[in-house]
Coordinates of C-alpha atoms in Angstrom, one line a residue:
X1 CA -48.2 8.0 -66.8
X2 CA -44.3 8.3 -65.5
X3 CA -43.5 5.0 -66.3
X4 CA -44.9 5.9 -70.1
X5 CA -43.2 9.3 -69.9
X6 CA -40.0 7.0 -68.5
X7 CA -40.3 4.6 -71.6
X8 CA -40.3 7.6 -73.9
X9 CA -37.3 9.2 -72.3
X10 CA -35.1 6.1 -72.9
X11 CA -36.4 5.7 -76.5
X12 CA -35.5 9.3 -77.2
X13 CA -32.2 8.4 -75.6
X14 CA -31.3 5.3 -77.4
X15 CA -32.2 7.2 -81.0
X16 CA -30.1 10.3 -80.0
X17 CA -26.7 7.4 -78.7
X18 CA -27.2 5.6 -82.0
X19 CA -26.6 7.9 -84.4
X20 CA -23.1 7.0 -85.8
X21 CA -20.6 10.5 -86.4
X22 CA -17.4 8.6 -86.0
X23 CA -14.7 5.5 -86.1
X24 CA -11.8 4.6 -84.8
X25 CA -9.1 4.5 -86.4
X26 CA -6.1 3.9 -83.6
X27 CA -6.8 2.9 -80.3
X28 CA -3.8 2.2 -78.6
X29 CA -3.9 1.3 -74.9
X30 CA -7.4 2.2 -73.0
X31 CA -10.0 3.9 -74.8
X32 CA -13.3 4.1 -74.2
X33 CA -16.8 5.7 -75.0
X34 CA -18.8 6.3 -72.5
X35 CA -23.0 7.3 -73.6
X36 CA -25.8 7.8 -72.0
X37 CA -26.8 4.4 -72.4
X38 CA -23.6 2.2 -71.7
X39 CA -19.6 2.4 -71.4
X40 CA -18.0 0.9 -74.2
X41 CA -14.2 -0.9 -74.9
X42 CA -13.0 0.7 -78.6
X43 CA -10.5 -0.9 -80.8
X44 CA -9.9 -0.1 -84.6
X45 CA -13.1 0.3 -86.4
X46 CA -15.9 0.7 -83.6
X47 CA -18.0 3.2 -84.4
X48 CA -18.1 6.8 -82.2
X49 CA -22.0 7.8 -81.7
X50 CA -23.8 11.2 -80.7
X51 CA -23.4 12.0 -77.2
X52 CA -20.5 10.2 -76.8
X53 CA -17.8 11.2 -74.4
X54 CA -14.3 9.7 -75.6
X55 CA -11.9 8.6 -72.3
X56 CA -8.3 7.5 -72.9
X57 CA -5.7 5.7 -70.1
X58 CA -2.5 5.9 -69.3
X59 CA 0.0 5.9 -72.7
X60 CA -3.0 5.7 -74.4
X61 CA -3.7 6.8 -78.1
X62 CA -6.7 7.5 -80.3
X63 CA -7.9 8.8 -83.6
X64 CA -11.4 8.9 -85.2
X65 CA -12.2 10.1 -88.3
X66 CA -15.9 11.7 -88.5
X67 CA -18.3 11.1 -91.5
X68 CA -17.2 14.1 -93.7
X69 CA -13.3 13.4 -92.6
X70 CA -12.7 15.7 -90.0
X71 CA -10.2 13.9 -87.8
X72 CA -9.5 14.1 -84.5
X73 CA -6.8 12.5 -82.4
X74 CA -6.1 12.2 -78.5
X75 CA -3.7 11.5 -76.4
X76 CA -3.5 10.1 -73.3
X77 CA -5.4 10.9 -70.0
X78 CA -8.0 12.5 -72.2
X79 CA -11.8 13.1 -72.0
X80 CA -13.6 14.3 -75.2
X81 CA -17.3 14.5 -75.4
X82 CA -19.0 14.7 -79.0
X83 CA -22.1 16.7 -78.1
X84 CA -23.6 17.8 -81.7
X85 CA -22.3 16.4 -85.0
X86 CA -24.3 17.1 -88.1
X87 CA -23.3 17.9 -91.9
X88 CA -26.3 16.3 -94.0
X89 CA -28.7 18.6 -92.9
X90 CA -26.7 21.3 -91.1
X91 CA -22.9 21.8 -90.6
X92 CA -22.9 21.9 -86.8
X93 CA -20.4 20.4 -84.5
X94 CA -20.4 21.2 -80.9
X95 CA -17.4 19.3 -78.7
X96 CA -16.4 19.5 -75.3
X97 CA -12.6 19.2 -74.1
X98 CA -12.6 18.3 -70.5
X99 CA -8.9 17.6 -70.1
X100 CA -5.8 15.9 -71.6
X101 CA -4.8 16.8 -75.3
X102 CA -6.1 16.7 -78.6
X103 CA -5.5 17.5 -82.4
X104 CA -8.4 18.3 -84.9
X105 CA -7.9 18.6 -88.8
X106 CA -11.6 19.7 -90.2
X107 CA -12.8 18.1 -93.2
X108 CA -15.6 18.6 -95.3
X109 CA -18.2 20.2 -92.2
X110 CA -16.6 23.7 -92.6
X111 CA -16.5 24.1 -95.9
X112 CA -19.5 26.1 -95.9
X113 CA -20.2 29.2 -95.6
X114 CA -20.9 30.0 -91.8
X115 CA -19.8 26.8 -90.3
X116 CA -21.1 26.4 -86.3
X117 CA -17.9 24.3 -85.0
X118 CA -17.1 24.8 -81.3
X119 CA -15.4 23.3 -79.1
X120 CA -16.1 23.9 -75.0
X121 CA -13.5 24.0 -72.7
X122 CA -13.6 24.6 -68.9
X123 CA -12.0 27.9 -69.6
X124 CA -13.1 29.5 -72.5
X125 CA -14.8 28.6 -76.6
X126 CA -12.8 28.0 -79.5
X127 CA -14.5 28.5 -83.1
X128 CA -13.3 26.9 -85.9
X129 CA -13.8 27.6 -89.7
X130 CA -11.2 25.0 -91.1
X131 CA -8.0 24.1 -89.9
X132 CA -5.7 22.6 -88.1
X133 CA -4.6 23.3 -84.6
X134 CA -3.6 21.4 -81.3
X135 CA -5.2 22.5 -77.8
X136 CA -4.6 20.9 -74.3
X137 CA -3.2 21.0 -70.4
X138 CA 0.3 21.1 -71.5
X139 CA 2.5 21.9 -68.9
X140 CA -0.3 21.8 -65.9
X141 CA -4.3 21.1 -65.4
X142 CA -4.7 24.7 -64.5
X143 CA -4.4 26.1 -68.0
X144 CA -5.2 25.4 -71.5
X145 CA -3.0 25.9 -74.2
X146 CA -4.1 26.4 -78.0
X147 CA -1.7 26.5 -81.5
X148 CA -3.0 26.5 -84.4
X149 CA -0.7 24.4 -86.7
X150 CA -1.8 25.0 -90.3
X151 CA -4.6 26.4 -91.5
X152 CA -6.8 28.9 -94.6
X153 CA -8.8 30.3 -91.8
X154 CA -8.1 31.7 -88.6
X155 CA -9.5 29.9 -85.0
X156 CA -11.2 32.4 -82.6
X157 CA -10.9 31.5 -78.6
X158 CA -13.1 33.6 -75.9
X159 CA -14.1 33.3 -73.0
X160 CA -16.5 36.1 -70.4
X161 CA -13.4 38.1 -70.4
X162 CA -12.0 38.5 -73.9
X163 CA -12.1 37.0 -77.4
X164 CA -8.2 36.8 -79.4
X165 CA -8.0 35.5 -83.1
X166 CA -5.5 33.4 -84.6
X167 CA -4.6 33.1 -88.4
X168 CA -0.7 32.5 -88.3
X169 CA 0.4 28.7 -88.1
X170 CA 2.8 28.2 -85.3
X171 CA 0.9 30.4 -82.9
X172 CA -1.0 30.1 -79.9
X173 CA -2.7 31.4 -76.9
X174 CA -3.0 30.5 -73.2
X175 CA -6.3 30.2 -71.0
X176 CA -6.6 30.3 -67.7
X177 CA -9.2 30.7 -65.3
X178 CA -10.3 33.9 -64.3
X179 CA -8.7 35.9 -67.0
X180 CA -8.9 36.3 -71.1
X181 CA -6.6 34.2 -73.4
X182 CA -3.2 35.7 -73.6
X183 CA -2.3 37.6 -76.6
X184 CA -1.2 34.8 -79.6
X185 CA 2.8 34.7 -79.5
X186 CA 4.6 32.6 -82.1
X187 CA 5.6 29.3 -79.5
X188 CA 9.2 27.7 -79.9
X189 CA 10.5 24.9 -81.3
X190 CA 10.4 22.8 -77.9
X191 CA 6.9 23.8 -77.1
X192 CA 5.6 22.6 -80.1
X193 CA 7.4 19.4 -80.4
X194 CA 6.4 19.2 -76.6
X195 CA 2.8 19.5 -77.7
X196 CA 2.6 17.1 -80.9
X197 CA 4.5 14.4 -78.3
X198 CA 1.1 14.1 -76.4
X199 CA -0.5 12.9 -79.3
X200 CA 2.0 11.0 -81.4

């Protein structure tokens, strides 16, 4: 009976890795995809599954572009885990930001009406209805900063001790644990060019 129950836990497994979300379209320097199943090598064109998490190395560089376009590009000393991804059926993406930095542009997944696009992060949520925006450990590992670059609709962040909005390109927010994200300020011209440096 366990080895049965075993064999049904690894088919389940092998269905939920293989269904394709994703594909590389730079991988410069170490990247790699790490699922449930096996730790993968990417270069240009290897597919990005379901329950992947997305690791890059030292200098490294990455962009995938998901099956409705949403693109999403890392830079280096990264880990990105795609949890949910589903806009046949549903328009559902659930990420997870561990560390490093990282740019999304949404495609076609939140052009619906109530669009269920999050993305975890060790400090706080950040929902997304269509945009643009940059998020990462910019100046240290101890906090998380957010700007959203260009967008129609706003990006919420929250975490257990407050919730702030942003709808003005070219401002951001700060998390930190322990306490709500900081109230959006407009950031200068050397923090955003220090941001989009971690991922160009």
């Amino acid at each position: 009976m366990k080895l049965v129950l075993l064999s049904l836990l690894v088919v389940a497994g092998s269905c939920f890795a293989n269904t394709q979300v994703a594909k590389v379209i730079i991988a410069k320097e170490q990247v790699t995809a790490t699922s449930p199943i096996k730790e993968r090598q990417l270069k240009r064109k290897s597919k990005i599954y379901k329950a992947d998490t997305l690791t890059t190395g030292k200098h490294a560089r990455a962009q995938f572009r998901f099956t409705e376009g949403t693109i999403l590009t890392l830079g280096e000393n990264t880990q990105f885990a795609v949890n949910q991804f589903e806009h046949k059926t549903t328009s559902e993406a659930h990420f997870e930001f561990i560390k490093g930095a990282f740019r999304v542009v949404t495609g076609e997944i939140t052009k619906v009406t109530n669009p269920n696009f999050k993305i975890k992060t060790p400090m706080g949520s950040i929902g997304i209805r269509g945009t643009d925006f940059w998020g990462g450990n910019l100046y240290n590992a101890d906090t998380i900063d957010i700007i959203l670059l260009d967008s129609e609709h706003p990006i919420v962040i929250e975490n257990e001790f407050g919730r702030v909005v942003i709808s003005t390109p070219r401002t951001g927010t700060t998390l930190e644990k322990g306490k709500p994200p900081s109230k959006p300020e407009k950031w200068s011209e050397k923090k955003l060019a220090d941001a989009v440096k971690t991922i160009q």
